[in-house]
Amino acid sequence: MFRTTRETKETRVSVELTLDGTQTIDNQTGLPFLDHMLDQLAFHAGWDLTVHAEGDLEVDEHHTVEDVALTLGAVLQEAWRERSGGFVRYGQRWLPMDDALVLAAVDFSGRPYCDVDLGLTRDAVGGIAAEMWDHFFESLATAATITLHIKRERGRNSHHVVEATFKAVARAFREALARTEQSTSTKGSL
């Protein structure tokens, strides 16, 4: 299990992560829809995940969403680097959810980059500003030092698009972090 805490004047976030878990999940961020999305991420990735956050939600959700992503990313980086050399490295997943179809592709490379194209049509999804969903994944990828591409191919319902995104990312993570004896890089290490 890997764990870390992030404390600022705006938030306090603690995360515990086990990659090869039993889907023991306890997410409490003060934002019910974010909790639901983190539950989906952990369940579909096969992780044990506990995220507890307290933030200045009276201001808005930005600091909490961002700091949850940064803290989760930091723990994820620690976990995948511990596994370095013994995992597949690349993962991709098309995931349908009703009207939504989303592609997620990841490279656990140590090179942070994120390109997100969700094309959300609502101002907010689950009480969280639509722009924050892109920002969540950008913050996660940066802190985890991974390359992450996400593209909405189809989807009219923004809730379905966001949920399909979390599930697609989770399944791509699960594929990429699967154990293997083969080298993950022609360089010999990441």
PDB file of C-alpha atoms in Angstrom:
ATOM      1  CA  MET A   1       0.000   0.000   0.000  1.00  0.00           C
ATOM      2  CA  PHE A   2       1.163   3.496  -0.834  1.00  0.00           C
ATOM      3  CA  ARG A   3      -0.067   6.585   0.972  1.00  0.00           C
ATOM      4  CA  THR A   4       0.494  10.299   1.113  1.00  0.00           C
ATOM      5  CA  THR A   5      -1.090  13.469   2.438  1.00  0.00           C
ATOM      6  CA  ARG A   6      -1.231  16.935   0.920  1.00  0.00           C
ATOM      7  CA  GLU A   7      -2.000  19.897   3.163  1.00  0.00           C
ATOM      8  CA  THR A   8      -2.407  23.492   2.015  1.00  0.00           C
ATOM      9  CA  LYS A   9      -4.323  26.501   3.317  1.00  0.00           C
ATOM     10  CA  GLU A  10      -7.125  25.392   0.983  1.00  0.00           C
ATOM     11  CA  THR A  11      -7.287  21.607   1.387  1.00  0.00           C
ATOM     12  CA  ARG A  12      -6.202  18.545   3.301  1.00  0.00           C
ATOM     13  CA  VAL A  13      -6.119  15.373   1.201  1.00  0.00           C
ATOM     14  CA  SER A  14      -4.989  11.870   2.168  1.00  0.00           C
ATOM     15  CA  VAL A  15      -4.771   8.983  -0.284  1.00  0.00           C
ATOM     16  CA  GLU A  16      -4.038   5.277   0.198  1.00  0.00           C
ATOM     17  CA  LEU A  17      -3.591   3.105  -2.897  1.00  0.00           C
ATOM     18  CA  THR A  18      -2.952  -0.579  -3.533  1.00  0.00           C
ATOM     19  CA  LEU A  19      -2.628  -1.409  -7.240  1.00  0.00           C
ATOM     20  CA  ASP A  20      -3.348  -5.130  -6.975  1.00  0.00           C
ATOM     21  CA  GLY A  21      -6.226  -4.703  -4.588  1.00  0.00           C
ATOM     22  CA  THR A  22      -9.534  -6.310  -3.801  1.00  0.00           C
ATOM     23  CA  GLN A  23     -11.557  -3.226  -4.731  1.00  0.00           C
ATOM     24  CA  THR A  24     -11.794  -1.989  -1.151  1.00  0.00           C
ATOM     25  CA  ILE A  25     -12.926   1.570  -1.780  1.00  0.00           C
ATOM     26  CA  ASP A  26     -13.637   4.500   0.575  1.00  0.00           C
ATOM     27  CA  ASN A  27     -13.732   7.931  -1.044  1.00  0.00           C
ATOM     28  CA  GLN A  28     -14.968  10.969   0.880  1.00  0.00           C
ATOM     29  CA  THR A  29     -14.110  14.302  -0.717  1.00  0.00           C
ATOM     30  CA  GLY A  30     -17.164  16.382   0.166  1.00  0.00           C
ATOM     31  CA  LEU A  31     -18.156  16.211  -3.518  1.00  0.00           C
ATOM     32  CA  PRO A  32     -20.504  13.232  -4.030  1.00  0.00           C
ATOM     33  CA  PHE A  33     -20.072  13.028  -7.803  1.00  0.00           C
ATOM     34  CA  LEU A  34     -16.262  13.126  -7.486  1.00  0.00           C
ATOM     35  CA  ASP A  35     -16.530  10.326  -4.907  1.00  0.00           C
ATOM     36  CA  HIS A  36     -18.626   8.335  -7.386  1.00  0.00           C
ATOM     37  CA  MET A  37     -16.038   8.866 -10.149  1.00  0.00           C
ATOM     38  CA  LEU A  38     -13.162   7.867  -7.855  1.00  0.00           C
ATOM     39  CA  ASP A  39     -15.158   4.750  -6.932  1.00  0.00           C
ATOM     40  CA  GLN A  40     -15.446   3.928 -10.653  1.00  0.00           C
ATOM     41  CA  LEU A  41     -11.726   4.529 -11.186  1.00  0.00           C
ATOM     42  CA  ALA A  42     -10.727   2.229  -8.327  1.00  0.00           C
ATOM     43  CA  PHE A  43     -13.269  -0.485  -9.131  1.00  0.00           C
ATOM     44  CA  HIS A  44     -12.411  -0.732 -12.829  1.00  0.00           C
ATOM     45  CA  ALA A  45      -8.652  -0.489 -12.221  1.00  0.00           C
ATOM     46  CA  GLY A  46      -8.851  -3.256  -9.592  1.00  0.00           C
ATOM     47  CA  TRP A  47      -7.416  -1.030  -6.872  1.00  0.00           C
ATOM     48  CA  ASP A  48      -7.932  -0.542  -3.188  1.00  0.00           C
ATOM     49  CA  LEU A  49      -8.390   3.220  -2.866  1.00  0.00           C
ATOM     50  CA  THR A  50      -9.115   5.516   0.038  1.00  0.00           C
ATOM     51  CA  VAL A  51      -9.348   9.247  -0.599  1.00  0.00           C
ATOM     52  CA  HIS A  52     -10.346  11.589   2.208  1.00  0.00           C
ATOM     53  CA  ALA A  53     -10.436  15.307   1.490  1.00  0.00           C
ATOM     54  CA  GLU A  54     -11.482  18.458   3.256  1.00  0.00           C
ATOM     55  CA  GLY A  55     -11.463  21.596   1.161  1.00  0.00           C
ATOM     56  CA  ASP A  56     -12.708  25.136   0.948  1.00  0.00           C
ATOM     57  CA  LEU A  57     -15.891  24.110  -0.831  1.00  0.00           C
ATOM     58  CA  GLU A  58     -17.505  27.335   0.339  1.00  0.00           C
ATOM     59  CA  VAL A  59     -15.225  29.046  -2.233  1.00  0.00           C
ATOM     60  CA  ASP A  60     -15.818  26.459  -4.980  1.00  0.00           C
ATOM     61  CA  GLU A  61     -14.779  22.935  -5.932  1.00  0.00           C
ATOM     62  CA  HIS A  62     -11.576  23.835  -7.807  1.00  0.00           C
ATOM     63  CA  HIS A  63      -9.049  23.381  -4.994  1.00  0.00           C
ATOM     64  CA  THR A  64     -10.543  20.098  -3.799  1.00  0.00           C
ATOM     65  CA  VAL A  65     -10.774  18.531  -7.270  1.00  0.00           C
ATOM     66  CA  GLU A  66      -7.264  19.679  -8.203  1.00  0.00           C
ATOM     67  CA  ASP A  67      -5.622  18.620  -4.945  1.00  0.00           C
ATOM     68  CA  VAL A  68      -7.331  15.219  -4.966  1.00  0.00           C
ATOM     69  CA  ALA A  69      -5.941  14.656  -8.484  1.00  0.00           C
ATOM     70  CA  LEU A  70      -2.453  15.853  -7.518  1.00  0.00           C
ATOM     71  CA  THR A  71      -2.357  13.684  -4.395  1.00  0.00           C
ATOM     72  CA  LEU A  72      -3.700  10.621  -6.192  1.00  0.00           C
ATOM     73  CA  GLY A  73      -1.166  11.228  -8.969  1.00  0.00           C
ATOM     74  CA  ALA A  74       1.707  11.434  -6.472  1.00  0.00           C
ATOM     75  CA  VAL A  75       0.709   8.106  -4.889  1.00  0.00           C
ATOM     76  CA  LEU A  76       0.203   6.524  -8.304  1.00  0.00           C
ATOM     77  CA  GLN A  77       3.687   7.620  -9.372  1.00  0.00           C
ATOM     78  CA  GLU A  78       5.212   6.068  -6.270  1.00  0.00           C
ATOM     79  CA  ALA A  79       3.296   2.822  -6.866  1.00  0.00           C
ATOM     80  CA  TRP A  80       4.157   2.426 -10.553  1.00  0.00           C
ATOM     81  CA  ARG A  81       7.815   3.352 -10.041  1.00  0.00           C
ATOM     82  CA  GLU A  82       8.029   0.639  -7.370  1.00  0.00           C
ATOM     83  CA  ARG A  83       6.785  -1.768 -10.039  1.00  0.00           C
ATOM     84  CA  SER A  84       9.202  -0.313 -12.644  1.00  0.00           C
ATOM     85  CA  GLY A  85      10.395  -2.874 -15.165  1.00  0.00           C
ATOM     86  CA  GLY A  86       7.796  -5.437 -14.223  1.00  0.00           C
ATOM     87  CA  PHE A  87       4.677  -4.107 -15.902  1.00  0.00           C
ATOM     88  CA  VAL A  88       3.281  -3.728 -19.422  1.00  0.00           C
ATOM     89  CA  ARG A  89       3.614   0.115 -19.463  1.00  0.00           C
ATOM     90  CA  TYR A  90       1.074   0.921 -22.202  1.00  0.00           C
ATOM     91  CA  GLY A  91      -2.685   0.644 -21.947  1.00  0.00           C
ATOM     92  CA  GLN A  92      -5.642   1.742 -23.992  1.00  0.00           C
ATOM     93  CA  ARG A  93      -9.376   1.301 -23.779  1.00  0.00           C
ATOM     94  CA  TRP A  94     -12.427   2.250 -25.761  1.00  0.00           C
ATOM     95  CA  LEU A  95     -15.329   2.331 -23.347  1.00  0.00           C
ATOM     96  CA  PRO A  96     -19.022   2.701 -24.209  1.00  0.00           C
ATOM     97  CA  MET A  97     -21.619   3.919 -21.745  1.00  0.00           C
ATOM     98  CA  ASP A  98     -25.016   4.342 -23.349  1.00  0.00           C
ATOM     99  CA  ASP A  99     -24.611   7.272 -25.785  1.00  0.00           C
ATOM    100  CA  ALA A 100     -20.988   7.949 -24.749  1.00  0.00           C
ATOM    101  CA  LEU A 101     -17.896   6.396 -26.314  1.00  0.00           C
ATOM    102  CA  VAL A 102     -14.516   7.411 -24.887  1.00  0.00           C
ATOM    103  CA  LEU A 103     -10.931   6.408 -25.665  1.00  0.00           C
ATOM    104  CA  ALA A 104      -8.213   6.508 -23.013  1.00  0.00           C
ATOM    105  CA  ALA A 105      -4.576   5.696 -23.787  1.00  0.00           C
ATOM    106  CA  VAL A 106      -1.761   5.793 -21.237  1.00  0.00           C
ATOM    107  CA  ASP A 107       2.013   5.380 -21.157  1.00  0.00           C
ATOM    108  CA  PHE A 108       3.620   4.995 -17.735  1.00  0.00           C
ATOM    109  CA  SER A 109       6.771   6.608 -19.099  1.00  0.00           C
ATOM    110  CA  GLY A 110       7.941   9.119 -16.524  1.00  0.00           C
ATOM    111  CA  ARG A 111       7.144  11.888 -19.020  1.00  0.00           C
ATOM    112  CA  PRO A 112       4.100  13.910 -17.929  1.00  0.00           C
ATOM    113  CA  TYR A 113       1.718  14.938 -20.689  1.00  0.00           C
ATOM    114  CA  CYS A 114      -2.040  15.018 -20.965  1.00  0.00           C
ATOM    115  CA  ASP A 115      -4.408  15.791 -23.805  1.00  0.00           C
ATOM    116  CA  VAL A 116      -8.101  15.705 -22.937  1.00  0.00           C
ATOM    117  CA  ASP A 117     -10.956  16.285 -25.374  1.00  0.00           C
ATOM    118  CA  LEU A 118     -14.259  15.589 -23.622  1.00  0.00           C
ATOM    119  CA  GLY A 119     -16.454  18.052 -25.518  1.00  0.00           C
ATOM    120  CA  LEU A 120     -18.861  18.433 -22.609  1.00  0.00           C
ATOM    121  CA  THR A 121     -22.046  20.312 -23.472  1.00  0.00           C
ATOM    122  CA  ARG A 122     -23.094  21.319 -19.940  1.00  0.00           C
ATOM    123  CA  ASP A 123     -21.554  23.991 -17.723  1.00  0.00           C
ATOM    124  CA  ALA A 124     -21.348  21.555 -14.813  1.00  0.00           C
ATOM    125  CA  VAL A 125     -21.489  17.799 -14.316  1.00  0.00           C
ATOM    126  CA  GLY A 126     -22.363  16.441 -10.893  1.00  0.00           C
ATOM    127  CA  GLY A 127     -22.233  19.939  -9.421  1.00  0.00           C
ATOM    128  CA  ILE A 128     -18.643  20.384 -10.623  1.00  0.00           C
ATOM    129  CA  ALA A 129     -17.686  22.862 -13.362  1.00  0.00           C
ATOM    130  CA  ALA A 130     -17.199  21.014 -16.663  1.00  0.00           C
ATOM    131  CA  GLU A 131     -13.696  22.449 -17.107  1.00  0.00           C
ATOM    132  CA  MET A 132     -12.606  20.742 -13.880  1.00  0.00           C
ATOM    133  CA  TRP A 133     -12.880  17.270 -15.405  1.00  0.00           C
ATOM    134  CA  ASP A 134     -10.168  18.082 -17.965  1.00  0.00           C
ATOM    135  CA  HIS A 135      -8.165  19.711 -15.175  1.00  0.00           C
ATOM    136  CA  PHE A 136      -8.530  16.633 -12.956  1.00  0.00           C
ATOM    137  CA  PHE A 137      -6.885  14.395 -15.551  1.00  0.00           C
ATOM    138  CA  GLU A 138      -4.218  16.979 -16.430  1.00  0.00           C
ATOM    139  CA  SER A 139      -3.279  17.279 -12.740  1.00  0.00           C
ATOM    140  CA  LEU A 140      -3.338  13.501 -12.259  1.00  0.00           C
ATOM    141  CA  ALA A 141      -1.094  12.865 -15.281  1.00  0.00           C
ATOM    142  CA  THR A 142       1.378  15.573 -14.284  1.00  0.00           C
ATOM    143  CA  ALA A 143       1.729  14.341 -10.703  1.00  0.00           C
ATOM    144  CA  ALA A 144       1.906  10.678 -11.773  1.00  0.00           C
ATOM    145  CA  THR A 145       4.444  11.514 -14.533  1.00  0.00           C
ATOM    146  CA  ILE A 146       2.460   9.625 -17.148  1.00  0.00           C
ATOM    147  CA  THR A 147       1.342  10.380 -20.679  1.00  0.00           C
ATOM    148  CA  LEU A 148      -2.444  10.305 -20.909  1.00  0.00           C
ATOM    149  CA  HIS A 149      -4.692  10.899 -23.915  1.00  0.00           C
ATOM    150  CA  ILE A 150      -8.466  11.007 -23.564  1.00  0.00           C
ATOM    151  CA  LYS A 151     -10.907  11.550 -26.401  1.00  0.00           C
ATOM    152  CA  ARG A 152     -14.683  11.564 -26.497  1.00  0.00           C
ATOM    153  CA  GLU A 153     -15.694   9.967 -29.756  1.00  0.00           C
ATOM    154  CA  ARG A 154     -19.425  10.213 -29.086  1.00  0.00           C
ATOM    155  CA  GLY A 155     -21.740  11.354 -26.323  1.00  0.00           C
ATOM    156  CA  ARG A 156     -24.645  13.712 -25.819  1.00  0.00           C
ATOM    157  CA  ASN A 157     -25.101  13.197 -22.078  1.00  0.00           C
ATOM    158  CA  SER A 158     -22.241  14.883 -20.189  1.00  0.00           C
ATOM    159  CA  HIS A 159     -22.726  12.657 -17.124  1.00  0.00           C
ATOM    160  CA  HIS A 160     -22.249   9.579 -19.315  1.00  0.00           C
ATOM    161  CA  VAL A 161     -19.165  11.104 -20.968  1.00  0.00           C
ATOM    162  CA  VAL A 162     -17.473  11.851 -17.632  1.00  0.00           C
ATOM    163  CA  GLU A 163     -18.317   8.438 -16.171  1.00  0.00           C
ATOM    164  CA  ALA A 164     -17.195   6.626 -19.331  1.00  0.00           C
ATOM    165  CA  THR A 165     -13.954   8.614 -19.139  1.00  0.00           C
ATOM    166  CA  PHE A 166     -13.159   7.491 -15.599  1.00  0.00           C
ATOM    167  CA  LYS A 167     -13.958   3.882 -16.499  1.00  0.00           C
ATOM    168  CA  ALA A 168     -11.884   4.016 -19.707  1.00  0.00           C
ATOM    169  CA  VAL A 169      -8.918   5.522 -17.864  1.00  0.00           C
ATOM    170  CA  ALA A 170      -9.245   2.878 -15.148  1.00  0.00           C
ATOM    171  CA  ARG A 171      -9.272   0.029 -17.666  1.00  0.00           C
ATOM    172  CA  ALA A 172      -6.285   1.539 -19.517  1.00  0.00           C
ATOM    173  CA  PHE A 173      -4.418   1.827 -16.192  1.00  0.00           C
ATOM    174  CA  ARG A 174      -5.268  -1.783 -15.357  1.00  0.00           C
ATOM    175  CA  GLU A 175      -3.878  -2.962 -18.702  1.00  0.00           C
ATOM    176  CA  ALA A 176      -0.728  -0.830 -18.463  1.00  0.00           C
ATOM    177  CA  LEU A 177       0.070  -1.820 -14.876  1.00  0.00           C
ATOM    178  CA  ALA A 178      -0.391  -5.559 -15.436  1.00  0.00           C
ATOM    179  CA  ARG A 179       2.724  -7.446 -14.399  1.00  0.00           C
ATOM    180  CA  THR A 180       5.080  -8.864 -17.024  1.00  0.00           C
ATOM    181  CA  GLU A 181       8.601 -10.248 -17.105  1.00  0.00           C
ATOM    182  CA  GLN A 182       9.415  -8.454 -20.361  1.00  0.00           C
ATOM    183  CA  SER A 183      11.352  -5.196 -20.372  1.00  0.00           C
ATOM    184  CA  THR A 184       9.167  -2.095 -20.649  1.00  0.00           C
ATOM    185  CA  SER A 185      11.708  -0.021 -22.588  1.00  0.00           C
ATOM    186  CA  THR A 186      14.464  -0.522 -25.157  1.00  0.00           C
ATOM    187  CA  LYS A 187      16.491   1.876 -22.982  1.00  0.00           C
ATOM    188  CA  GLY A 188      16.516  -0.682 -20.193  1.00  0.00           C
ATOM    189  CA  SER A 189      14.698   1.540 -17.693  1.00  0.00           C
ATOM    190  CA  LEU A 190      12.112   4.291 -17.560  1.00  0.00           C
TER     191      LEU A 190
END
